[in-house]
Structure formats: C-alpha cells, structure tokens
Tab-separated table of C-alpha atoms in Angstrom:
chain	number	residue	atom	x	y	z
A	1	MET	CA	45.985	-2.804	54.501
A	2	ARG	CA	49.582	-4.341	55.085
A	3	ILE	CA	52.429	-2.184	56.353
A	4	LEU	CA	56.130	-2.969	56.455
A	5	LEU	CA	58.045	-1.345	59.277
A	6	SER	CA	61.806	-1.104	59.472
A	7	ASN	CA	64.366	1.408	60.812
A	8	ASP	CA	68.158	1.820	61.280
A	9	ASP	CA	68.296	1.805	65.016
A	10	GLY	CA	67.724	-1.901	65.323
A	11	TYR	CA	64.744	-4.123	65.959
A	12	PHE	CA	64.907	-3.387	69.681
A	13	ALA	CA	64.477	0.349	69.377
A	14	PRO	CA	61.727	1.983	71.418
A	15	GLY	CA	60.511	4.182	68.416
A	16	LEU	CA	59.889	1.107	66.270
A	17	ALA	CA	58.037	-0.890	68.929
A	18	LEU	CA	55.743	2.061	69.676
A	19	LEU	CA	55.131	2.697	65.952
A	20	ALA	CA	54.119	-1.064	65.520
A	21	LYS	CA	51.820	-0.808	68.438
A	22	THR	CA	50.203	2.440	67.274
A	23	LEU	CA	49.525	1.271	63.788
A	24	ALA	CA	48.268	-2.071	64.685
A	25	PRO	CA	44.640	-0.969	64.732
A	26	LEU	CA	44.901	0.335	61.145
A	27	ALA	CA	46.736	-2.339	59.386
A	28	GLU	CA	48.509	-5.837	59.451
A	29	ILE	CA	51.972	-4.924	60.584
A	30	THR	CA	55.251	-6.731	59.780
A	31	VAL	CA	58.483	-5.559	61.156
A	32	VAL	CA	61.850	-6.416	59.499
A	33	ALA	CA	64.625	-4.488	60.974
A	34	PRO	CA	68.392	-4.605	61.454
A	35	GLU	CA	69.775	-6.734	64.289
A	36	ARG	CA	71.857	-3.833	65.558
A	37	ASN	CA	72.118	-0.127	65.167
A	38	ARG	CA	72.988	0.745	61.492
A	39	SER	CA	72.690	4.477	61.660
A	40	GLY	CA	74.426	6.119	58.763
A	41	ALA	CA	74.337	2.998	56.766
A	42	SER	CA	72.695	4.997	53.832
A	43	ASN	CA	71.609	2.852	50.921
A	44	SER	CA	74.269	0.131	51.249
A	45	LEU	CA	73.164	-3.372	50.064
A	46	THR	CA	75.027	-6.474	51.368
A	47	LEU	CA	76.379	-8.339	48.428
A	48	ASP	CA	79.479	-10.022	49.715
A	49	ARG	CA	77.844	-12.561	52.011
A	50	PRO	CA	74.458	-14.209	52.672
A	51	LEU	CA	72.020	-12.638	55.033
A	52	SER	CA	70.150	-14.394	57.867
A	53	VAL	CA	66.688	-13.588	59.119
A	54	ARG	CA	65.632	-14.470	62.766
A	55	ARG	CA	62.380	-13.773	64.645
A	56	ALA	CA	62.330	-12.152	68.042
A	57	ALA	CA	60.008	-13.066	70.978
A	58	ASN	CA	57.697	-10.161	70.055
A	59	GLY	CA	57.339	-11.368	66.409
A	60	PHE	CA	59.776	-8.804	64.816
A	61	PHE	CA	62.098	-10.157	62.225
A	62	PHE	CA	65.708	-9.043	62.391
A	63	VAL	CA	68.394	-9.243	59.783
A	64	ASN	CA	72.254	-9.173	60.115
A	65	GLY	CA	72.406	-6.593	57.400
A	66	THR	CA	71.580	-2.899	56.581
A	67	PRO	CA	68.200	-1.118	56.631
A	68	THR	CA	68.120	-1.421	52.747
A	69	ASP	CA	68.779	-5.125	53.023
A	70	CYS	CA	65.767	-5.560	55.388
A	71	VAL	CA	63.301	-3.858	53.105
A	72	HIS	CA	64.721	-5.407	50.062
A	73	LEU	CA	64.480	-8.959	51.561
A	74	ALA	CA	61.157	-8.452	52.917
A	75	VAL	CA	59.586	-7.295	49.597
A	76	THR	CA	61.352	-9.454	47.174
A	77	GLY	CA	60.866	-12.869	48.941
A	78	LEU	CA	60.601	-13.031	52.656
A	79	LEU	CA	56.964	-11.962	52.871
A	80	ASP	CA	54.180	-14.034	51.420
A	81	ASN	CA	52.146	-10.957	50.661
A	82	LEU	CA	53.501	-7.634	49.541
A	83	PRO	CA	52.999	-4.699	51.742
A	84	ASP	CA	50.948	-1.731	50.740
A	85	MET	CA	53.277	0.756	52.252
A	86	VAL	CA	56.744	0.914	53.945
A	87	ILE	CA	57.361	3.036	56.945
A	88	SER	CA	60.935	3.548	58.428
A	89	GLY	CA	61.229	4.848	61.959
A	90	ILE	CA	60.607	6.283	64.418
A	91	ASN	CA	64.245	7.356	64.351
A	92	ASP	CA	66.110	8.536	67.369
A	93	GLY	CA	67.385	11.837	65.930
A	94	ALA	CA	66.779	14.134	63.022
A	95	ASN	CA	67.148	13.381	59.243
A	96	MET	CA	67.072	16.832	57.916
A	97	GLY	CA	69.071	18.560	55.250
A	98	ASP	CA	72.306	16.682	54.317
A	99	ASP	CA	71.474	13.944	56.762
A	100	THR	CA	69.274	12.301	54.222
A	101	ILE	CA	72.284	11.235	52.269
A	102	TYR	CA	73.680	9.128	55.017
A	103	SER	CA	70.522	8.161	56.816
A	104	GLY	CA	69.628	4.606	57.099
A	105	THR	CA	66.122	5.521	58.191
A	106	VAL	CA	65.649	7.374	54.939
A	107	ALA	CA	67.394	4.494	52.943
A	108	ALA	CA	64.913	1.939	54.195
A	109	ALA	CA	62.009	3.966	52.921
A	110	MET	CA	63.704	4.801	49.736
A	111	GLU	CA	64.193	1.002	49.050
A	112	GLY	CA	60.447	0.620	49.390
A	113	TYR	CA	59.986	3.479	47.017
A	114	LEU	CA	62.421	1.920	44.500
A	115	LEU	CA	60.515	-1.237	44.678
A	116	GLY	CA	57.315	0.652	43.765
A	117	LEU	CA	55.666	1.144	47.187
A	118	PRO	CA	54.527	4.395	48.844
A	119	SER	CA	57.031	4.980	51.582
A	120	ILE	CA	57.585	7.368	54.631
A	121	ALA	CA	60.744	7.929	56.715
A	122	VAL	CA	59.886	9.400	60.096
A	123	SER	CA	62.325	10.821	62.654
A	124	MET	CA	62.393	12.663	65.882
A	125	ALA	CA	64.197	15.972	65.579
A	126	ARG	CA	66.608	15.347	68.385
A	127	HIS	CA	68.459	12.535	69.941
A	128	ALA	CA	67.184	10.847	73.118
A	129	PRO	CA	63.681	12.251	72.609
A	130	GLN	CA	60.966	12.348	75.246
A	131	HIS	CA	57.886	12.283	72.820
A	132	PHE	CA	58.147	9.333	70.429
A	133	ASP	CA	54.380	9.064	71.038
A	134	THR	CA	54.012	12.447	69.162
A	135	ALA	CA	55.454	11.038	66.130
A	136	ALA	CA	53.574	7.820	66.353
A	137	ARG	CA	50.339	9.811	66.522
A	138	VAL	CA	51.382	11.887	63.390
A	139	VAL	CA	52.207	8.778	61.424
A	140	PHE	CA	48.830	7.084	62.447
A	141	GLU	CA	47.046	10.232	61.024
A	142	MET	CA	49.230	10.075	57.775
A	143	VAL	CA	48.343	6.346	57.301
A	144	LYS	CA	44.689	7.046	57.738
A	145	ARG	CA	44.968	9.799	55.206
A	146	PHE	CA	46.490	7.502	52.761
A	147	GLN	CA	43.785	5.059	53.534
A	148	GLU	CA	41.029	7.516	52.859
A	149	ASN	CA	42.585	9.326	49.926
A	150	THR	CA	45.584	7.590	48.299
A	151	PHE	CA	48.268	10.134	47.116
A	152	PRO	CA	49.195	9.469	43.500
A	153	PRO	CA	52.219	7.177	43.347
A	154	PRO	CA	55.024	7.062	43.539
A	155	VAL	CA	55.707	8.932	46.763
A	156	LEU	CA	58.643	9.072	49.211
A	157	LEU	CA	58.119	11.334	52.244
A	158	ASN	CA	60.687	12.391	54.829
A	159	MET	CA	58.952	13.556	58.063
A	160	ASN	CA	60.722	15.166	60.919
A	161	VAL	CA	58.790	15.612	64.175
A	162	PRO	CA	59.615	18.201	66.900
A	163	ASP	CA	60.129	16.624	70.427
A	164	ILE	CA	57.221	18.065	72.048
A	165	PRO	CA	53.890	16.984	73.294
A	166	TYR	CA	51.288	16.336	70.398
A	167	GLU	CA	49.037	19.021	71.655
A	168	GLN	CA	51.882	21.632	71.207
A	169	LEU	CA	52.456	20.814	67.561
A	170	LYS	CA	51.639	23.700	65.237
A	171	GLY	CA	50.676	21.508	62.434
A	172	LEU	CA	52.407	19.848	59.355
A	173	LYS	CA	54.388	21.899	56.839
A	174	VAL	CA	55.533	20.764	53.322
A	175	VAL	CA	59.128	21.951	52.921
A	176	ARG	CA	62.385	21.397	51.085
A	177	LEU	CA	65.534	20.026	52.582
A	178	GLY	CA	67.849	22.539	54.182
A	179	LYS	CA	71.628	22.405	54.304
A	180	ARG	CA	74.168	22.033	57.033
A	181	HIS	CA	77.555	23.498	57.476
A	182	LYS	CA	80.438	20.940	56.752
A	183	ALA	CA	80.983	18.324	59.422
A	184	GLU	CA	83.157	18.795	62.469
A	185	PRO	CA	86.739	17.417	62.180
A	186	VAL	CA	87.377	13.802	62.982
A	187	ILE	CA	88.165	12.917	66.595
A	188	LYS	CA	91.615	11.279	66.844
A	189	TRP	CA	92.252	8.937	69.727
A	190	VAL	CA	94.990	6.490	70.869
A	191	THR	CA	93.875	3.145	72.204
A	192	PRO	CA	95.533	1.360	75.158
A	193	ARG	CA	97.289	-0.664	72.679
A	194	ASN	CA	98.825	2.438	71.246
A	195	GLU	CA	96.802	2.315	67.967
A	196	THR	CA	95.505	5.512	66.452
A	197	VAL	CA	91.826	5.444	65.720
A	198	TYR	CA	89.371	8.030	64.549
A	199	TRP	CA	85.752	8.921	65.331
A	200	VAL	CA	83.714	10.637	62.623
A	201	GLY	CA	82.979	14.220	63.683
A	202	ALA	CA	79.583	15.422	64.541
A	203	ALA	CA	77.283	16.819	61.893
A	204	GLY	CA	77.637	20.397	61.066
A	205	SER	CA	75.020	22.970	62.418
A	206	ALA	CA	72.227	24.274	60.188
A	207	GLN	CA	73.322	26.641	57.481
A	208	ASP	CA	70.463	27.011	55.074
A	209	ALA	CA	67.649	27.004	57.534
A	210	GLY	CA	65.350	29.752	56.447
A	211	GLU	CA	61.671	29.708	55.991
A	212	GLY	CA	60.543	26.874	53.740
A	213	THR	CA	63.208	24.407	55.051
A	214	ASP	CA	62.762	21.382	57.253
A	215	PHE	CA	65.043	23.073	59.961
A	216	HIS	CA	62.787	26.013	60.045
A	217	ALA	CA	59.528	24.078	60.346
A	218	VAL	CA	60.899	22.039	63.164
A	219	GLU	CA	62.252	25.041	65.027
A	220	HIS	CA	58.810	26.583	64.946
A	221	GLY	CA	57.010	23.518	66.211
A	222	MET	CA	55.744	22.058	63.014
A	223	VAL	CA	56.189	18.553	61.533
A	224	ALA	CA	58.507	18.904	58.469
A	225	VAL	CA	57.147	16.852	55.449
A	226	THR	CA	59.556	16.727	52.407
A	227	PRO	CA	58.759	14.776	49.254
A	228	LEU	CA	62.027	13.151	48.068
A	229	GLN	CA	63.196	11.979	44.681
A	230	ILE	CA	66.008	9.634	43.549
A	231	ASP	CA	67.239	11.365	40.370
A	232	LEU	CA	70.703	12.929	41.240
A	233	THR	CA	71.178	14.437	37.670
A	234	GLN	CA	72.351	18.103	37.812
A	235	TYR	CA	70.235	19.218	34.917
A	236	ALA	CA	71.448	22.766	34.978
A	237	GLN	CA	75.107	21.511	34.138
A	238	LEU	CA	74.098	19.256	31.172
A	239	ASP	CA	74.555	22.055	28.460
A	240	ALA	CA	77.646	23.388	30.039
A	241	LEU	CA	79.319	20.015	30.308
A	242	ASN	CA	78.379	19.359	26.599
A	243	SER	CA	80.248	22.476	25.705
A	244	TRP	CA	83.177	21.950	27.911
A	245	LEU	CA	83.653	18.493	26.366
A	246	GLY	CA	83.118	19.935	22.908
A	247	LEU	CA	80.120	17.604	22.106
C-alpha cells in the first residue's frame, strides 16, 4: 500500500512527522507538504506562478504553495506511482463545523478525493495538543481497517480526535458537522510605522453542538468521524428559485 501524507501546518510539523513514523510499518509513505504554515488556505490552488518542490533531510518533500497544491502536484506528476490513499494531518487544532470550509487540512484530503483517491483529514481537537500519539494510533487503526475491508469509494473522512491519552478514548462516533457562532470581530492594530492593520478574529464558539455533531462527540471523549461531500447545491431551493425567476 502507498500512502501520500500532507498537511497545512508545514512539512516540519510534529503531527506530520509522528504520523509518517506511525504508518511506516503499514505502507510506503511519501510526504508532500507546504514549506510553511498554510492554515486557513482552504482549497486554494496556485495558478499565478510556478511551484518549486524541494526535499528535506528527513526525505519529506516540501512545496512553496498550498496544501491543495501539494496533493495536486504529487498525484498528477510528481510521484512515479499513484498513492492508494491520501491522509492530511495530524493538524494542530480542531477542524469541526464551519472550520472545514477554511481548513487547509481538510482541503488537502479533499484534493485527494477529487482526484479519485480515498482520503482522510485528521485533527487534534485543540491547539498545542499533548497527545498527537492518540491521533496517530487512531489513524493507524483506520488504515488497517481500509486494508482489511476497503470502504466503497469514493470516501472523504474528516476526523477530530480529543486531546486525551488513547486509553481514555470512548470510541469512534460517526457524526455530522456542527456549526459555530459567527467569528469574533477583527483586531485592529497600528504598527510602529503608523499603518493600520487587521488580524482576523478568532473562530466563534460552538452553536449547533448537540448530540450527533462532531462538537458533541469530541466533548464526550470520542473520535468524531464525518463523511464529507463536495456538492454545494442547495437542493431545497431549486424549485423556489425556478418559481421566483418565473422559469
């Protein structure tokens, strides 16, 4: 089995290195990741300049582009052999609810999915986590499950892992995405050169976080597993829009 690993925290991220080491006994691992942190890059693809690919001392490839660029380059020309699976992570911080729209972690997995490969995005449920090893073990078991009993393609899974010791996990739970309150206001700041700049505000707190959501699962010590899709069509409004347009 061949697995392509990527992320949005950069090729030097500890979660990525640990995941590569953990999965090495199961498969041939190739890492293609951004040269720097690209959190929040979403599905952006670099089209206004050429991209360069370099190789670090540990064998990881790094690209001066986005997470989507990394997976796209790897699958469409960089690698001699196509991977059997794409895994993105382990991310430093949650990608639940509305986060998935902005997440570079999810975007890297989504690019693999769009290119016809089973793909998984995996994130720790809080920043600066203490238990990357818990998520690595969860992914190890998920890959073994794929090897022993392939899930019907196509599949794109978003996994969020509580930051607790593996032994304290209460299992996996298949859930839907929750929803956050709107983001906090931007932070206005004046530089020493008297220039006004703005920092994007923090993500909103959980709003739709009841039972059956990713927020609820993680809060109760379970790994949240959400199958994602790409179709953004609002089917419930098709008839109403036809009527409104007089079509």
